[in-house]
């Protein structure tokens, strides 16, 4: 009897996570995928490959890099390296989320599988909502959201592929740009320490500068420099405050 109730409880939490598909982060991501679908249609990539790409290469910027590599005629090794480097940024997100999800009985293989679903949207959604979920059901909750989000976007891409082929590039670009804008606004809104505001502000200013200096590494450099300067400023401010009598 207890096993049956436990299974029902898991299913209920899975479905609770799956209902996150109607949340603002998920809706914005799906609109961004419409823009991405337009890009792939204009690049001449077959719809079945776009659907497969959506499920296997989950982070949207990585998919854009892959499509851009295909369009530019880059070698397989170069495309692989570019996508890999773009996805390294997700590692800190996984490292921050896993301790919030796991309990003493969570198997490592399950966390590795769920890490595939960690990207900007899933991370923002989970970090805001997971703390309110009982720890024993957090993995199930996140699995419900992550699996549903990926599956929904695979279906969306397959359905709208032929409808968006004639989208003007400006419209497709605007739809795609919704996700980073939402991510930035969410991080700013959920920040709990002033150092995060400082890091974001420095990164926003440094981003365009590094685009002209080193366009291949502009986001990476802006993030490293912004975070380092913000950390240094916070350490200096704290040491001065502690030194006061």
mmCIF file of C-alpha atoms in Angstrom:
data_model
loop_
_atom_site.group_PDB
_atom_site.id
_atom_site.type_symbol
_atom_site.label_atom_id
_atom_site.label_comp_id
_atom_site.label_asym_id
_atom_site.label_seq_id
_atom_site.Cartn_x
_atom_site.Cartn_y
_atom_site.Cartn_z
ATOM 1 C CA UNK A 1 0.000 0.000 0.000
ATOM 2 C CA UNK A 2 2.811 2.396 0.869
ATOM 3 C CA UNK A 3 4.516 1.624 -2.445
ATOM 4 C CA UNK A 4 1.339 2.457 -4.366
ATOM 5 C CA UNK A 5 0.944 5.751 -2.516
ATOM 6 C CA UNK A 6 4.604 6.567 -3.140
ATOM 7 C CA UNK A 7 4.185 5.942 -6.869
ATOM 8 C CA UNK A 8 1.089 8.149 -6.928
ATOM 9 C CA UNK A 9 3.004 10.862 -5.098
ATOM 10 C CA UNK A 10 5.862 10.667 -7.604
ATOM 11 C CA UNK A 11 3.445 10.861 -10.519
ATOM 12 C CA UNK A 12 1.727 13.862 -8.947
ATOM 13 C CA UNK A 13 5.033 15.721 -8.538
ATOM 14 C CA UNK A 14 6.094 14.762 -12.084
ATOM 15 C CA UNK A 15 2.860 16.212 -13.433
ATOM 16 C CA UNK A 16 3.310 19.295 -11.259
ATOM 17 C CA UNK A 17 6.700 19.849 -12.857
ATOM 18 C CA UNK A 18 5.258 19.157 -16.309
ATOM 19 C CA UNK A 19 2.668 21.915 -15.809
ATOM 20 C CA UNK A 20 5.600 24.315 -15.793
ATOM 21 C CA UNK A 21 5.354 24.178 -19.582
ATOM 22 C CA UNK A 22 2.715 26.911 -19.201
ATOM 23 C CA UNK A 23 5.037 29.169 -17.180
ATOM 24 C CA UNK A 24 6.497 32.385 -18.566
ATOM 25 C CA UNK A 25 10.063 30.981 -18.935
ATOM 26 C CA UNK A 26 8.798 28.014 -20.952
ATOM 27 C CA UNK A 27 6.561 30.141 -23.185
ATOM 28 C CA UNK A 28 9.419 32.535 -23.937
ATOM 29 C CA UNK A 29 11.704 29.621 -24.783
ATOM 30 C CA UNK A 30 9.121 28.166 -27.150
ATOM 31 C CA UNK A 31 8.832 31.509 -28.931
ATOM 32 C CA UNK A 32 12.614 31.532 -29.223
ATOM 33 C CA UNK A 33 12.477 28.085 -30.783
ATOM 34 C CA UNK A 34 10.104 29.430 -33.422
ATOM 35 C CA UNK A 35 12.830 31.908 -34.363
ATOM 36 C CA UNK A 36 15.424 29.131 -34.350
ATOM 37 C CA UNK A 37 13.170 27.013 -36.555
ATOM 38 C CA UNK A 38 13.035 29.866 -39.065
ATOM 39 C CA UNK A 39 16.839 29.996 -39.077
ATOM 40 C CA UNK A 40 17.156 26.273 -39.782
ATOM 41 C CA UNK A 41 14.522 26.433 -42.540
ATOM 42 C CA UNK A 42 16.429 29.233 -44.263
ATOM 43 C CA UNK A 43 19.637 27.210 -43.878
ATOM 44 C CA UNK A 44 18.013 24.273 -45.672
ATOM 45 C CA UNK A 45 18.322 21.790 -42.790
ATOM 46 C CA UNK A 46 15.648 19.046 -43.097
ATOM 47 C CA UNK A 47 12.893 19.161 -40.448
ATOM 48 C CA UNK A 48 13.651 15.684 -39.087
ATOM 49 C CA UNK A 49 17.241 16.748 -38.402
ATOM 50 C CA UNK A 50 16.042 19.927 -36.693
ATOM 51 C CA UNK A 51 13.736 17.897 -34.433
ATOM 52 C CA UNK A 52 16.603 15.511 -33.600
ATOM 53 C CA UNK A 53 18.912 18.464 -32.945
ATOM 54 C CA UNK A 54 16.343 20.010 -30.609
ATOM 55 C CA UNK A 55 16.290 16.932 -28.408
ATOM 56 C CA UNK A 56 19.992 16.049 -28.453
ATOM 57 C CA UNK A 57 21.667 19.475 -28.383
ATOM 58 C CA UNK A 58 19.400 21.113 -25.843
ATOM 59 C CA UNK A 59 20.850 24.572 -25.178
ATOM 60 C CA UNK A 60 19.528 26.957 -27.832
ATOM 61 C CA UNK A 61 22.774 28.965 -28.339
ATOM 62 C CA UNK A 62 24.649 25.716 -28.968
ATOM 63 C CA UNK A 63 22.158 24.803 -31.688
ATOM 64 C CA UNK A 64 22.554 28.215 -33.306
ATOM 65 C CA UNK A 65 26.333 27.739 -33.292
ATOM 66 C CA UNK A 66 25.926 24.299 -34.857
ATOM 67 C CA UNK A 67 23.653 25.654 -37.607
ATOM 68 C CA UNK A 68 26.035 28.560 -38.228
ATOM 69 C CA UNK A 69 28.927 26.098 -38.522
ATOM 70 C CA UNK A 70 26.951 24.052 -41.053
ATOM 71 C CA UNK A 71 26.104 27.155 -43.070
ATOM 72 C CA UNK A 72 29.728 28.330 -43.089
ATOM 73 C CA UNK A 73 31.021 24.941 -44.223
ATOM 74 C CA UNK A 74 33.078 24.341 -41.071
ATOM 75 C CA UNK A 75 34.524 20.891 -40.497
ATOM 76 C CA UNK A 76 32.880 18.416 -38.128
ATOM 77 C CA UNK A 77 35.736 18.807 -35.639
ATOM 78 C CA UNK A 78 35.429 22.611 -35.649
ATOM 79 C CA UNK A 79 31.655 22.469 -35.158
ATOM 80 C CA UNK A 80 32.067 19.953 -32.335
ATOM 81 C CA UNK A 81 34.619 22.156 -30.587
ATOM 82 C CA UNK A 82 32.504 25.303 -30.966
ATOM 83 C CA UNK A 83 29.378 23.638 -29.561
ATOM 84 C CA UNK A 84 31.356 22.092 -26.699
ATOM 85 C CA UNK A 85 32.927 25.406 -25.709
ATOM 86 C CA UNK A 86 29.558 27.158 -25.806
ATOM 87 C CA UNK A 87 28.109 24.529 -23.481
ATOM 88 C CA UNK A 88 30.858 24.776 -20.869
ATOM 89 C CA UNK A 89 28.978 27.758 -19.450
ATOM 90 C CA UNK A 90 26.247 25.357 -18.302
ATOM 91 C CA UNK A 91 28.569 23.543 -15.906
ATOM 92 C CA UNK A 92 28.213 26.129 -13.083
ATOM 93 C CA UNK A 93 24.425 25.927 -13.503
ATOM 94 C CA UNK A 94 24.524 22.153 -13.056
ATOM 95 C CA UNK A 95 26.864 22.498 -10.075
ATOM 96 C CA UNK A 96 24.483 24.975 -8.430
ATOM 97 C CA UNK A 97 21.314 22.973 -9.156
ATOM 98 C CA UNK A 98 22.393 19.429 -8.265
ATOM 99 C CA UNK A 99 22.745 20.080 -4.499
ATOM 100 C CA UNK A 100 19.213 21.500 -4.526
ATOM 101 C CA UNK A 101 17.814 18.383 -6.225
ATOM 102 C CA UNK A 102 19.560 15.421 -4.694
ATOM 103 C CA UNK A 103 18.985 13.605 -1.439
ATOM 104 C CA UNK A 104 20.929 10.789 0.183
ATOM 105 C CA UNK A 105 19.250 8.167 -2.024
ATOM 106 C CA UNK A 106 19.509 9.888 -5.419
ATOM 107 C CA UNK A 107 21.660 7.790 -7.804
ATOM 108 C CA UNK A 108 24.443 9.573 -9.650
ATOM 109 C CA UNK A 109 23.354 8.202 -13.029
ATOM 110 C CA UNK A 110 19.955 9.855 -12.636
ATOM 111 C CA UNK A 111 21.542 13.232 -11.922
ATOM 112 C CA UNK A 112 23.746 12.817 -14.990
ATOM 113 C CA UNK A 113 20.698 12.112 -17.139
ATOM 114 C CA UNK A 114 18.807 15.108 -15.756
ATOM 115 C CA UNK A 115 21.801 17.373 -16.297
ATOM 116 C CA UNK A 116 21.050 17.128 -20.023
ATOM 117 C CA UNK A 117 17.935 19.251 -19.423
ATOM 118 C CA UNK A 118 19.815 22.035 -17.617
ATOM 119 C CA UNK A 119 19.915 25.191 -19.700
ATOM 120 C CA UNK A 120 18.933 28.783 -19.011
ATOM 121 C CA UNK A 121 15.171 28.243 -18.883
ATOM 122 C CA UNK A 122 15.204 25.043 -16.828
ATOM 123 C CA UNK A 123 17.796 26.471 -14.445
ATOM 124 C CA UNK A 124 15.869 29.689 -13.776
ATOM 125 C CA UNK A 125 12.609 27.766 -13.373
ATOM 126 C CA UNK A 126 14.138 25.177 -11.040
ATOM 127 C CA UNK A 127 16.108 27.580 -8.852
ATOM 128 C CA UNK A 128 12.943 29.611 -8.243
ATOM 129 C CA UNK A 129 10.578 26.702 -7.580
ATOM 130 C CA UNK A 130 12.575 23.680 -6.385
ATOM 131 C CA UNK A 131 13.201 25.038 -2.846
ATOM 132 C CA UNK A 132 9.413 24.956 -2.308
ATOM 133 C CA UNK A 133 9.224 21.250 -3.237
ATOM 134 C CA UNK A 134 9.853 18.520 -0.607
ATOM 135 C CA UNK A 135 13.425 17.287 -1.068
ATOM 136 C CA UNK A 136 12.373 13.681 -1.710
ATOM 137 C CA UNK A 137 10.346 14.812 -4.735
ATOM 138 C CA UNK A 138 12.619 17.475 -6.225
ATOM 139 C CA UNK A 139 14.253 15.138 -8.755
ATOM 140 C CA UNK A 140 10.838 13.962 -9.937
ATOM 141 C CA UNK A 141 9.568 17.549 -10.157
ATOM 142 C CA UNK A 142 12.535 18.682 -12.232
ATOM 143 C CA UNK A 143 12.326 15.597 -14.454
ATOM 144 C CA UNK A 144 8.686 16.405 -15.174
ATOM 145 C CA UNK A 145 9.538 19.926 -16.236
ATOM 146 C CA UNK A 146 12.719 19.111 -18.182
ATOM 147 C CA UNK A 147 11.353 16.160 -20.125
ATOM 148 C CA UNK A 148 8.100 17.943 -20.943
ATOM 149 C CA UNK A 149 9.926 21.099 -22.041
ATOM 150 C CA UNK A 150 12.222 19.222 -24.423
ATOM 151 C CA UNK A 151 9.410 17.067 -25.821
ATOM 152 C CA UNK A 152 7.134 20.091 -26.332
ATOM 153 C CA UNK A 153 9.803 21.986 -28.241
ATOM 154 C CA UNK A 154 10.570 18.961 -30.415
ATOM 155 C CA UNK A 155 6.889 18.784 -31.351
ATOM 156 C CA UNK A 156 6.743 22.556 -31.853
ATOM 157 C CA UNK A 157 9.718 22.534 -34.207
ATOM 158 C CA UNK A 158 8.234 19.708 -36.245
ATOM 159 C CA UNK A 159 4.883 21.475 -36.559
ATOM 160 C CA UNK A 160 5.984 25.041 -37.368
ATOM 161 C CA UNK A 161 9.020 24.242 -39.543
ATOM 162 C CA UNK A 162 7.235 24.794 -42.850
ATOM 163 C CA UNK A 163 5.158 27.693 -41.505
ATOM 164 C CA UNK A 164 8.109 29.896 -40.518
ATOM 165 C CA UNK A 165 10.272 29.377 -43.587
ATOM 166 C CA UNK A 166 9.172 32.759 -44.919
ATOM 167 C CA UNK A 167 9.756 34.692 -41.695
ATOM 168 C CA UNK A 168 11.833 37.849 -42.207
ATOM 169 C CA UNK A 169 15.269 37.419 -40.569
ATOM 170 C CA UNK A 170 14.543 40.368 -38.259
ATOM 171 C CA UNK A 171 11.438 38.670 -36.854
ATOM 172 C CA UNK A 172 13.281 35.388 -36.334
ATOM 173 C CA UNK A 173 16.142 37.205 -34.633
ATOM 174 C CA UNK A 174 13.788 39.063 -32.286
ATOM 175 C CA UNK A 175 12.063 35.840 -31.260
ATOM 176 C CA UNK A 176 15.405 34.168 -30.609
ATOM 177 C CA UNK A 177 16.580 37.156 -28.564
ATOM 178 C CA UNK A 178 13.709 36.794 -26.074
ATOM 179 C CA UNK A 179 15.489 34.049 -24.127
ATOM 180 C CA UNK A 180 18.691 35.926 -23.165
ATOM 181 C CA UNK A 181 16.621 39.016 -22.330
ATOM 182 C CA UNK A 182 14.416 36.974 -20.017
ATOM 183 C CA UNK A 183 17.438 35.268 -18.473
ATOM 184 C CA UNK A 184 19.079 38.606 -17.699
ATOM 185 C CA UNK A 185 15.879 40.015 -16.196
ATOM 186 C CA UNK A 186 15.346 36.869 -14.098
ATOM 187 C CA UNK A 187 18.880 36.883 -12.703
ATOM 188 C CA UNK A 188 18.572 40.581 -11.848
ATOM 189 C CA UNK A 189 15.197 40.041 -10.171
ATOM 190 C CA UNK A 190 16.266 36.963 -8.170
ATOM 191 C CA UNK A 191 19.684 38.281 -7.086
ATOM 192 C CA UNK A 192 20.168 38.096 -3.323
ATOM 193 C CA UNK A 193 23.511 39.890 -3.033
ATOM 194 C CA UNK A 194 24.710 43.265 -4.359
ATOM 195 C CA UNK A 195 27.779 41.645 -5.917
ATOM 196 C CA UNK A 196 25.509 40.002 -8.516
ATOM 197 C CA UNK A 197 24.201 43.393 -9.638
ATOM 198 C CA UNK A 198 27.769 44.664 -9.923
ATOM 199 C CA UNK A 199 28.844 41.631 -11.960
ATOM 200 C CA UNK A 200 25.887 41.980 -14.329
ATOM 201 C CA UNK A 201 26.469 45.697 -14.812
ATOM 202 C CA UNK A 202 30.174 45.225 -15.574
ATOM 203 C CA UNK A 203 29.398 42.345 -17.915
ATOM 204 C CA UNK A 204 26.848 44.392 -19.843
ATOM 205 C CA UNK A 205 29.363 47.172 -20.344
ATOM 206 C CA UNK A 206 32.283 44.855 -21.107
ATOM 207 C CA UNK A 207 30.361 42.665 -23.557
ATOM 208 C CA UNK A 208 30.304 45.113 -26.506
ATOM 209 C CA UNK A 209 33.920 46.082 -25.790
ATOM 210 C CA UNK A 210 35.167 42.506 -25.945
ATOM 211 C CA UNK A 211 33.072 41.917 -29.072
ATOM 212 C CA UNK A 212 35.370 44.335 -30.892
ATOM 213 C CA UNK A 213 38.551 43.046 -29.245
ATOM 214 C CA UNK A 214 37.977 39.273 -29.388
ATOM 215 C CA UNK A 215 34.586 38.391 -30.939
ATOM 216 C CA UNK A 216 35.202 34.643 -30.587
ATOM 217 C CA UNK A 217 35.461 34.939 -26.792
ATOM 218 C CA UNK A 218 33.417 38.072 -26.039
ATOM 219 C CA UNK A 219 30.814 36.477 -23.761
ATOM 220 C CA UNK A 220 33.389 34.374 -21.938
ATOM 221 C CA UNK A 221 35.690 37.347 -21.328
ATOM 222 C CA UNK A 222 32.833 39.624 -20.274
ATOM 223 C CA UNK A 223 31.671 37.030 -17.765
ATOM 224 C CA UNK A 224 35.115 36.318 -16.349
ATOM 225 C CA UNK A 225 36.093 39.983 -16.107
ATOM 226 C CA UNK A 226 32.717 41.092 -14.744
ATOM 227 C CA UNK A 227 32.603 38.341 -12.145
ATOM 228 C CA UNK A 228 36.228 38.833 -11.085
ATOM 229 C CA UNK A 229 35.935 42.606 -10.719
ATOM 230 C CA UNK A 230 32.667 42.265 -8.808
ATOM 231 C CA UNK A 231 34.222 39.660 -6.488
ATOM 232 C CA UNK A 232 37.269 41.897 -5.920
ATOM 233 C CA UNK A 233 35.106 44.932 -5.203
ATOM 234 C CA UNK A 234 32.984 42.972 -2.763
ATOM 235 C CA UNK A 235 36.074 41.632 -0.962
ATOM 236 C CA UNK A 236 37.568 45.122 -0.740
ATOM 237 C CA UNK A 237 34.332 46.594 0.591
ATOM 238 C CA UNK A 238 34.009 43.823 3.188
ATOM 239 C CA UNK A 239 37.622 44.150 4.376
ATOM 240 C CA UNK A 240 37.230 47.914 4.792
ATOM 241 C CA UNK A 241 34.002 47.474 6.714
ATOM 242 C CA UNK A 242 35.601 44.935 9.047
ATOM 243 C CA UNK A 243 38.600 47.225 9.584
ATOM 244 C CA UNK A 244 36.451 50.037 10.902
ATOM 245 C CA UNK A 245 36.488 50.396 14.701
#
